[in-house]
């Protein structure tokens, strides 16, 4: 099988990654729109100050757009793109979790392309402003992926804008920014990162290099999830591992995409307001059980053993401890979710294609709190 690997983002990893590599920003442009979350965490964890100081040191112009909500909507992107146009921005910096980074990528498109929502998601563009990404959660890997996941009320779901044009040009990963992350966000985002590696490993698009990267991500993240499940507060060294594992998992999905847990999880997030990583985690045990029961595939055994879980049971126990109970959903809601996620691209990307009936069982078991043994 011929496969391709395209991961063009320059990666700078380690404490003070931004201040020690400020000249990289000079190569991106002269006027920056800096995109952050509405909760102000980028101001508190030092990431925004580091970026603005570097921009100032090169006398660059900048404006901050700090209105991004979790699971950002297309309309927030349009507001940001309007500001970028007015400023005449020639590059965009996204600082935060996946939400501000994904917003920055989509702003980079709409700042220089007039597109309807449909044409945006259909990738009817061939250029975008350069983007620098600064993650402050250890979860999405968005800093190295060609994806921007946006909430699109017209389809009552989240939708993936996917194009190699939106790969960030540079990513700065400083574990120090994640030190103040509250425990629940640390756990949710760590589960998201693990889920990326685990899903990537079992996709149709997986290849030997994405598998190697995904295995390494699972090797690092598995014991970290177990430690979080024991409610251990991560030290700096462990924050470093979480961010590195999240980066690797992001690189893996940048090539393969995700599959069933993400497709189902988007419904839990859109309709039930469950945070992204937690929503995936709720699906993971039944998803793993489905694949295992259906195939007994050696790759699954390998995934459990490389991540130090030993067995499906232990895996399900840890994940359920971290993500808690799934939301209450009525029979009508279940029907609706099933209708929506069974159409998602990610479903067909799983190594075994589930039937509609199997998806319904997976959803029911997930909502009834997972496999009975866990
Ligand atoms: P997020 O939605 O970006 O942020 C969640 C919360 O964490 C926000 O309240 C945010 O506050 C806070 N926060 C962020 N960094 C913090 C820090 N260092 N200290 C304290 N609080 C902090 O969460 P996320 O899980 O990282 O991103 C989820 C989004 O990414 C979803 O929309 C998901 O679909 C998407 N995603 C994208 C990809 C991709 O490849 N593009 C992959 C997976 C997921 P502020 O409001 O202050 O920012
Ligand atoms: Fe994710």
Short mmCIF file of C-alpha atoms and ligand atoms in Angstrom, two decimals:
data_model
loop_
_atom_site.label_atom_id
_atom_site.label_comp_id
_atom_site.label_asym_id
_atom_site.label_seq_id
_atom_site.Cartn_x
_atom_site.Cartn_y
_atom_site.Cartn_z
CA UNK A 1 0.00 0.00 0.00
CA UNK A 2 1.29 3.46 -0.91
CA UNK A 3 0.83 6.03 1.82
CA UNK A 4 1.65 9.67 2.21
CA UNK A 5 2.75 11.69 5.24
CA UNK A 6 2.23 15.45 5.20
CA UNK A 7 2.91 17.33 8.43
CA UNK A 8 4.36 20.69 7.47
CA UNK A 9 4.10 22.47 10.85
CA UNK A 10 7.35 23.66 12.44
CA UNK A 11 7.26 22.44 16.03
CA UNK A 12 8.95 24.18 18.99
CA UNK A 13 8.57 22.23 22.23
CA UNK A 14 9.72 23.10 25.75
CA UNK A 15 9.70 25.76 28.43
CA UNK A 16 10.01 29.27 26.96
CA UNK A 17 9.49 27.93 23.43
CA UNK A 18 8.04 31.27 22.30
CA UNK A 19 10.55 33.68 23.83
CA UNK A 20 13.47 31.59 22.62
CA UNK A 21 12.15 31.40 19.07
CA UNK A 22 10.59 34.83 18.60
CA UNK A 23 12.13 35.29 15.16
CA UNK A 24 9.78 32.63 13.80
CA UNK A 25 6.92 35.14 14.15
CA UNK A 26 8.82 37.55 11.92
CA UNK A 27 8.60 35.04 9.11
CA UNK A 28 4.81 34.88 9.36
CA UNK A 29 3.94 38.49 8.53
CA UNK A 30 3.73 42.01 9.90
CA UNK A 31 0.23 42.36 11.39
CA UNK A 32 -1.26 39.71 13.60
CA UNK A 33 -4.74 38.91 14.79
CA UNK A 34 -4.23 37.07 18.08
CA UNK A 35 -7.14 34.77 18.90
CA UNK A 36 -7.86 33.56 22.46
CA UNK A 37 -10.68 32.16 24.58
CA UNK A 38 -13.33 34.28 26.25
CA UNK A 39 -12.48 32.99 29.74
CA UNK A 40 -9.17 34.86 29.90
CA UNK A 41 -6.94 31.84 30.66
CA UNK A 42 -4.36 32.96 28.06
CA UNK A 43 -3.85 36.15 30.09
CA UNK A 44 -3.45 34.19 33.32
CA UNK A 45 -1.08 31.46 32.12
CA UNK A 46 1.42 33.82 30.48
CA UNK A 47 0.98 32.61 26.89
CA UNK A 48 -0.65 35.80 25.62
CA UNK A 49 2.01 38.00 27.23
CA UNK A 50 4.79 35.88 25.70
CA UNK A 51 3.28 36.24 22.21
CA UNK A 52 2.56 39.97 22.49
CA UNK A 53 6.04 40.72 23.90
CA UNK A 54 7.64 38.94 20.96
CA UNK A 55 5.41 40.80 18.47
CA UNK A 56 6.26 44.10 20.20
CA UNK A 57 9.96 43.31 20.12
CA UNK A 58 9.73 43.27 16.31
CA UNK A 59 7.45 46.35 16.29
CA UNK A 60 4.66 44.34 14.71
CA UNK A 61 1.06 45.49 14.83
CA UNK A 62 -1.47 43.25 16.53
CA UNK A 63 -5.01 43.09 17.84
CA UNK A 64 -6.45 40.56 20.28
CA UNK A 65 -9.76 38.83 19.58
CA UNK A 66 -10.63 37.23 22.93
CA UNK A 67 -14.21 36.13 22.42
CA UNK A 68 -13.89 32.45 21.54
CA UNK A 69 -16.30 30.09 23.32
CA UNK A 70 -15.69 26.37 23.84
CA UNK A 71 -16.79 24.46 20.70
CA UNK A 72 -16.65 27.65 18.63
CA UNK A 73 -19.41 28.51 16.19
CA UNK A 74 -19.08 29.56 12.57
CA UNK A 75 -20.48 32.96 13.56
CA UNK A 76 -17.64 33.53 16.05
CA UNK A 77 -15.21 32.76 13.24
CA UNK A 78 -16.98 35.31 11.02
CA UNK A 79 -16.74 37.98 13.74
CA UNK A 80 -13.01 37.28 14.07
CA UNK A 81 -12.51 37.30 10.31
CA UNK A 82 -14.20 40.72 10.13
CA UNK A 83 -11.72 42.07 12.69
CA UNK A 84 -8.80 40.51 10.79
CA UNK A 85 -9.93 42.23 7.57
CA UNK A 86 -10.37 45.60 9.23
CA UNK A 87 -6.91 45.33 10.75
CA UNK A 88 -5.40 44.12 7.48
CA UNK A 89 -3.92 41.16 9.36
CA UNK A 90 -1.48 39.09 7.36
CA UNK A 91 -1.20 36.27 9.90
CA UNK A 92 -3.19 34.78 12.75
CA UNK A 93 -2.05 33.43 16.13
CA UNK A 94 -4.32 31.00 17.99
CA UNK A 95 -3.67 30.65 21.72
CA UNK A 96 -5.61 28.28 23.96
CA UNK A 97 -7.25 24.91 23.81
CA UNK A 98 -8.60 23.48 20.59
CA UNK A 99 -11.35 26.08 20.46
CA UNK A 100 -9.20 29.21 19.93
CA UNK A 101 -6.70 27.31 17.75
CA UNK A 102 -9.48 25.96 15.49
CA UNK A 103 -11.05 29.42 15.35
CA UNK A 104 -7.71 30.94 14.32
CA UNK A 105 -7.39 28.44 11.45
CA UNK A 106 -10.87 29.19 10.09
CA UNK A 107 -10.37 32.96 10.52
CA UNK A 108 -7.21 32.58 8.45
CA UNK A 109 -9.41 31.29 5.62
CA UNK A 110 -12.31 33.73 5.88
CA UNK A 111 -10.05 36.77 6.29
CA UNK A 112 -9.06 36.46 2.62
CA UNK A 113 -11.87 34.45 1.01
CA UNK A 114 -15.55 35.39 0.56
CA UNK A 115 -17.33 32.14 1.23
CA UNK A 116 -20.74 30.91 2.31
CA UNK A 117 -20.75 28.44 5.21
CA UNK A 118 -21.35 25.62 2.73
CA UNK A 119 -18.41 26.65 0.56
CA UNK A 120 -16.18 27.01 3.61
CA UNK A 121 -16.81 23.41 4.69
CA UNK A 122 -16.58 22.25 1.07
CA UNK A 123 -13.07 23.77 1.01
CA UNK A 124 -13.76 26.07 -1.95
CA UNK A 125 -10.60 28.05 -1.28
CA UNK A 126 -6.98 27.57 -2.13
CA UNK A 127 -5.23 29.95 0.23
CA UNK A 128 -5.32 31.13 3.83
CA UNK A 129 -3.24 33.41 6.04
CA UNK A 130 -0.36 31.75 7.90
CA UNK A 131 -1.23 30.55 11.41
CA UNK A 132 0.87 30.10 14.54
CA UNK A 133 -0.70 27.85 17.20
CA UNK A 134 -0.02 27.85 20.94
CA UNK A 135 -1.80 25.07 22.85
CA UNK A 136 -2.62 25.67 26.51
CA UNK A 137 -4.46 22.37 27.03
CA UNK A 138 -2.86 18.96 26.41
CA UNK A 139 -5.54 17.34 24.35
CA UNK A 140 -6.57 18.30 20.85
CA UNK A 141 -3.27 18.36 18.99
CA UNK A 142 -4.91 21.05 16.83
CA UNK A 143 -1.54 22.83 16.66
CA UNK A 144 -0.38 20.19 14.15
CA UNK A 145 -3.60 19.13 12.42
CA UNK A 146 -5.26 20.30 9.17
CA UNK A 147 -8.66 20.48 10.92
CA UNK A 148 -10.89 23.18 12.36
CA UNK A 149 -13.91 21.74 14.19
CA UNK A 150 -16.76 24.25 14.26
CA UNK A 151 -20.27 24.26 15.66
CA UNK A 152 -22.69 24.73 12.78
CA UNK A 153 -26.26 25.19 14.02
CA UNK A 154 -27.67 24.77 10.48
CA UNK A 155 -26.86 21.05 10.65
CA UNK A 156 -27.38 20.77 14.43
CA UNK A 157 -23.86 19.41 14.85
CA UNK A 158 -20.17 20.12 14.90
CA UNK A 159 -18.46 19.92 11.53
CA UNK A 160 -14.88 19.34 10.51
CA UNK A 161 -13.32 21.83 8.14
CA UNK A 162 -10.43 19.76 6.81
CA UNK A 163 -7.76 21.00 4.40
CA UNK A 164 -3.99 20.85 4.22
CA UNK A 165 -4.13 24.61 3.59
CA UNK A 166 -4.97 25.19 7.26
CA UNK A 167 -2.06 23.30 8.80
CA UNK A 168 -0.47 25.82 11.19
CA UNK A 169 2.86 27.05 9.90
CA UNK A 170 4.37 26.98 13.39
CA UNK A 171 3.40 25.46 16.75
CA UNK A 172 4.83 26.49 20.12
CA UNK A 173 4.26 23.98 22.91
CA UNK A 174 5.25 25.17 26.37
CA UNK A 175 4.06 22.79 29.13
CA UNK A 176 4.24 25.68 31.59
CA UNK A 177 1.02 27.11 30.13
CA UNK A 178 -0.85 23.96 31.15
CA UNK A 179 0.32 24.00 34.78
CA UNK A 180 -2.72 25.89 36.04
CA UNK A 181 -5.27 23.77 34.20
CA UNK A 182 -8.05 22.70 36.57
CA UNK A 183 -8.15 18.95 37.25
CA UNK A 184 -11.36 18.30 35.31
CA UNK A 185 -10.10 20.03 32.14
CA UNK A 186 -6.75 18.20 32.51
CA UNK A 187 -8.58 14.86 32.64
CA UNK A 188 -11.05 15.65 29.83
CA UNK A 189 -8.31 16.83 27.49
CA UNK A 190 -5.97 13.92 28.34
CA UNK A 191 -8.80 11.53 27.44
CA UNK A 192 -9.23 13.40 24.14
CA UNK A 193 -5.53 12.98 23.35
CA UNK A 194 -5.59 9.27 24.19
CA UNK A 195 -8.74 8.87 22.14
CA UNK A 196 -6.99 10.40 19.11
CA UNK A 197 -4.16 7.86 19.31
CA UNK A 198 -6.48 4.93 20.03
CA UNK A 199 -8.89 5.82 17.21
CA UNK A 200 -6.11 6.60 14.74
CA UNK A 201 -4.60 3.17 15.36
CA UNK A 202 -7.81 1.48 14.29
CA UNK A 203 -8.74 3.57 11.23
CA UNK A 204 -8.88 2.59 7.57
CA UNK A 205 -6.35 5.35 6.88
CA UNK A 206 -3.75 4.15 9.38
CA UNK A 207 -0.30 3.40 7.96
CA UNK A 208 2.92 2.11 9.49
CA UNK A 209 4.20 5.59 10.39
CA UNK A 210 0.90 6.85 11.86
CA UNK A 211 0.76 3.57 13.83
CA UNK A 212 4.26 4.09 15.20
CA UNK A 213 3.36 7.62 16.29
CA UNK A 214 0.00 6.51 17.75
CA UNK A 215 1.64 3.66 19.69
CA UNK A 216 4.16 6.05 21.20
CA UNK A 217 1.33 8.42 22.15
CA UNK A 218 -0.57 5.56 23.84
CA UNK A 219 2.60 4.40 25.61
CA UNK A 220 3.04 7.85 27.12
CA UNK A 221 -0.61 8.69 27.76
CA UNK A 222 -1.90 5.34 29.10
CA UNK A 223 -0.06 5.53 32.44
CA UNK A 224 -0.92 9.24 32.66
CA UNK A 225 -4.63 8.45 32.39
CA UNK A 226 -4.25 5.80 35.10
CA UNK A 227 -2.51 8.35 37.35
CA UNK A 228 -5.25 10.92 36.72
CA UNK A 229 -7.85 8.27 37.56
CA UNK A 230 -6.08 7.90 40.94
CA UNK A 231 -6.60 11.68 41.26
CA UNK A 232 -2.88 12.45 41.27
CA UNK A 233 -2.22 16.12 40.47
CA UNK A 234 0.34 16.22 37.62
CA UNK A 235 3.81 17.63 38.31
CA UNK A 236 5.56 19.77 35.67
CA UNK A 237 7.28 16.65 34.30
CA UNK A 238 3.92 14.95 33.92
CA UNK A 239 2.43 18.04 32.28
CA UNK A 240 5.29 17.77 29.80
CA UNK A 241 4.39 14.15 29.05
CA UNK A 242 0.72 14.99 28.62
CA UNK A 243 1.53 17.76 26.15
CA UNK A 244 4.02 15.60 24.26
CA UNK A 245 1.55 12.70 24.12
CA UNK A 246 -1.14 15.06 22.87
CA UNK A 247 1.23 16.36 20.18
CA UNK A 248 2.01 12.82 19.00
CA UNK A 249 -1.67 11.87 18.97
CA UNK A 250 -2.40 15.04 16.97
CA UNK A 251 0.26 14.06 14.43
CA UNK A 252 -1.33 10.62 14.15
CA UNK A 253 -4.83 11.97 13.44
CA UNK A 254 -3.43 14.65 11.15
CA UNK A 255 -2.84 11.73 8.77
CA UNK A 256 -5.68 9.34 9.59
CA UNK A 257 -8.58 11.32 11.05
CA UNK A 258 -10.69 9.99 13.91
CA UNK A 259 -13.62 7.58 13.91
CA UNK A 260 -16.65 6.47 15.92
CA UNK A 261 -16.03 8.01 19.39
CA UNK A 262 -15.57 11.48 17.87
CA UNK A 263 -18.62 11.13 15.61
CA UNK A 264 -20.84 10.12 18.54
CA UNK A 265 -19.16 12.52 20.97
CA UNK A 266 -20.04 15.53 18.79
CA UNK A 267 -23.74 14.79 19.45
CA UNK A 268 -23.19 14.64 23.22
CA UNK A 269 -21.40 17.97 23.01
CA UNK A 270 -23.86 19.68 20.67
CA UNK A 271 -27.08 18.54 22.34
CA UNK A 272 -25.97 17.86 25.92
CA UNK A 273 -23.12 20.31 26.39
CA UNK A 274 -20.62 17.61 27.40
CA UNK A 275 -16.99 18.84 27.05
CA UNK A 276 -15.30 17.41 23.95
CA UNK A 277 -12.77 14.99 25.50
CA UNK A 278 -15.24 13.76 28.10
CA UNK A 279 -17.82 13.08 25.38
CA UNK A 280 -15.35 10.90 23.43
CA UNK A 281 -14.34 9.13 26.62
CA UNK A 282 -17.93 8.14 27.34
CA UNK A 283 -18.02 6.29 24.04
CA UNK A 284 -14.54 4.71 24.23
CA UNK A 285 -15.29 1.63 26.40
CA UNK A 286 -18.21 0.41 24.28
CA UNK A 287 -16.36 1.34 21.09
CA UNK A 288 -13.36 -0.73 22.22
CA UNK A 289 -15.63 -3.58 23.24
CA UNK A 290 -17.43 -3.49 19.88
CA UNK A 291 -14.17 -3.67 17.92
CA UNK A 292 -12.76 -6.35 20.20
CA UNK A 293 -15.88 -8.50 20.18
CA UNK A 294 -16.26 -8.16 16.44
CA UNK A 295 -12.66 -8.75 15.43
CA UNK A 296 -10.43 -9.73 18.35
CA UNK A 297 -7.96 -7.79 16.23
CA UNK A 298 -4.31 -8.10 17.33
CA UNK A 299 -3.95 -4.32 17.00
CA UNK A 300 -6.43 -3.85 19.83
CA UNK A 301 -4.54 -6.22 22.10
CA UNK A 302 -1.41 -4.29 21.20
CA UNK A 303 -3.10 -0.95 21.97
CA UNK A 304 -4.13 -2.14 25.45
CA UNK A 305 -0.75 -3.60 26.25
CA UNK A 306 1.32 -0.68 24.92
CA UNK A 307 -0.77 1.74 26.98
CA UNK A 308 -0.25 -0.40 30.13
CA UNK A 309 -3.94 -1.15 30.56
CA UNK A 310 -3.47 -4.87 30.21
CA UNK A 311 -7.07 -5.57 29.32
CA UNK A 312 -10.23 -4.07 27.96
CA UNK A 313 -11.74 -4.25 31.46
CA UNK A 314 -8.95 -2.22 33.02
CA UNK A 315 -9.11 0.29 30.17
CA UNK A 316 -12.86 0.75 30.59
CA UNK A 317 -12.49 1.11 34.36
CA UNK A 318 -9.94 3.94 34.08
CA UNK A 319 -11.79 5.81 31.35
CA UNK A 320 -15.12 5.60 33.17
CA UNK A 321 -13.51 6.83 36.38
CA UNK A 322 -12.23 9.88 34.47
CA UNK A 323 -15.30 10.83 32.45
CA UNK A 324 -18.17 9.91 34.76
CA UNK A 325 -21.73 9.12 33.83
CA UNK A 326 -23.11 9.84 30.37
CA UNK A 327 -25.96 12.35 30.01
CA UNK A 328 -29.60 11.33 30.37
CA UNK A 329 -31.09 11.06 26.88
CA UNK A 330 -34.71 10.41 25.90
CA UNK A 331 -35.70 7.81 23.31
CA UNK A 332 -36.30 10.64 20.79
CA UNK A 333 -32.86 12.06 21.45
CA UNK A 334 -31.22 8.66 20.93
CA UNK A 335 -33.00 8.30 17.60
CA UNK A 336 -31.90 11.74 16.55
CA UNK A 337 -28.25 11.19 17.56
CA UNK A 338 -28.19 7.90 15.70
CA UNK A 339 -29.59 9.56 12.57
CA UNK A 340 -26.95 12.26 12.74
CA UNK A 341 -23.79 10.36 13.64
CA UNK A 342 -24.42 7.32 11.45
CA UNK A 343 -23.93 9.68 8.45
CA UNK A 344 -20.60 10.99 9.75
CA UNK A 345 -17.45 10.36 7.72
CA UNK A 346 -15.66 9.04 10.79
CA UNK A 347 -17.90 5.99 11.05
CA UNK A 348 -16.65 4.56 7.76
CA UNK A 349 -13.07 5.27 8.85
CA UNK A 350 -13.20 2.57 11.54
CA UNK A 351 -11.36 -0.59 10.54
CA UNK A 352 -14.61 -2.55 10.92
CA UNK A 353 -17.74 -0.93 9.56
CA UNK A 354 -20.60 -1.21 12.06
CA UNK A 355 -24.15 -1.82 10.87
CA UNK A 356 -26.87 0.63 11.85
CA UNK A 357 -28.04 -1.93 14.41
CA UNK A 358 -24.55 -2.24 15.91
CA UNK A 359 -24.28 1.53 16.19
CA UNK A 360 -27.64 1.61 17.99
CA UNK A 361 -26.41 -1.02 20.45
CA UNK A 362 -23.14 0.88 20.99
CA UNK A 363 -25.09 4.05 21.74
CA UNK A 364 -27.54 2.29 24.06
CA UNK A 365 -24.78 0.56 26.02
CA UNK A 366 -22.79 3.78 26.21
CA UNK A 367 -25.76 5.67 27.63
CA UNK A 368 -26.53 2.84 30.02
CA UNK A 369 -23.05 3.40 31.41
CA UNK A 370 -20.86 1.11 29.41
CA UNK A 371 -20.03 -2.56 29.33
CA UNK A 372 -21.52 -4.34 32.34
CA UNK A 373 -18.19 -5.57 33.70
CA UNK A 374 -16.65 -2.08 33.98
P1 LIG B 1 -11.30 24.46 24.84
O1 LIG B 1 -12.74 24.49 24.43
O2 LIG B 1 -10.33 25.13 23.95
O3 LIG B 1 -11.15 25.06 26.30
C1 LIG B 1 -11.91 24.53 27.36
C2 LIG B 1 -11.77 25.38 28.60
O4 LIG B 1 -10.43 25.29 29.07
C3 LIG B 1 -12.05 26.85 28.35
O5 LIG B 1 -12.86 27.30 29.39
C4 LIG B 1 -10.67 27.48 28.40
O6 LIG B 1 -10.69 28.81 28.87
C5 LIG B 1 -9.99 26.59 29.41
N1 LIG B 1 -8.52 26.64 29.32
C6 LIG B 1 -7.74 26.47 28.22
N2 LIG B 1 -6.44 26.51 28.57
C7 LIG B 1 -6.39 26.74 29.91
C8 LIG B 1 -5.32 26.88 30.85
N3 LIG B 1 -4.04 26.75 30.50
N4 LIG B 1 -5.65 27.08 32.16
C9 LIG B 1 -6.95 27.18 32.55
N5 LIG B 1 -8.00 27.05 31.71
C10 LIG B 1 -7.72 26.82 30.40
O7 LIG B 1 -10.90 22.93 25.13
P2 LIG B 1 -10.11 21.83 24.30
O8 LIG B 1 -10.57 20.53 24.83
O9 LIG B 1 -8.67 22.12 24.27
O10 LIG B 1 -10.64 22.00 22.82
C11 LIG B 1 -11.87 21.44 22.42
C12 LIG B 1 -12.19 21.86 21.00
O11 LIG B 1 -11.14 21.39 20.11
C13 LIG B 1 -13.48 21.23 20.52
O12 LIG B 1 -14.20 22.14 19.73
C14 LIG B 1 -12.99 20.05 19.69
O13 LIG B 1 -13.93 19.63 18.73
C15 LIG B 1 -11.74 20.63 19.06
N6 LIG B 1 -10.77 19.63 18.59
C16 LIG B 1 -10.04 19.95 17.51
C17 LIG B 1 -9.12 19.07 16.97
C18 LIG B 1 -8.35 19.46 15.77
O14 LIG B 1 -7.55 18.66 15.24
N7 LIG B 1 -8.52 20.66 15.25
C19 LIG B 1 -8.92 17.82 17.58
C20 LIG B 1 -9.68 17.52 18.71
C21 LIG B 1 -10.59 18.43 19.22
P3 LIG B 1 -10.59 30.11 27.89
O15 LIG B 1 -11.99 30.47 27.57
O16 LIG B 1 -9.89 31.10 28.73
O17 LIG B 1 -9.80 29.70 26.69
FE1 LIG B 2 -10.71 15.33 19.76
#
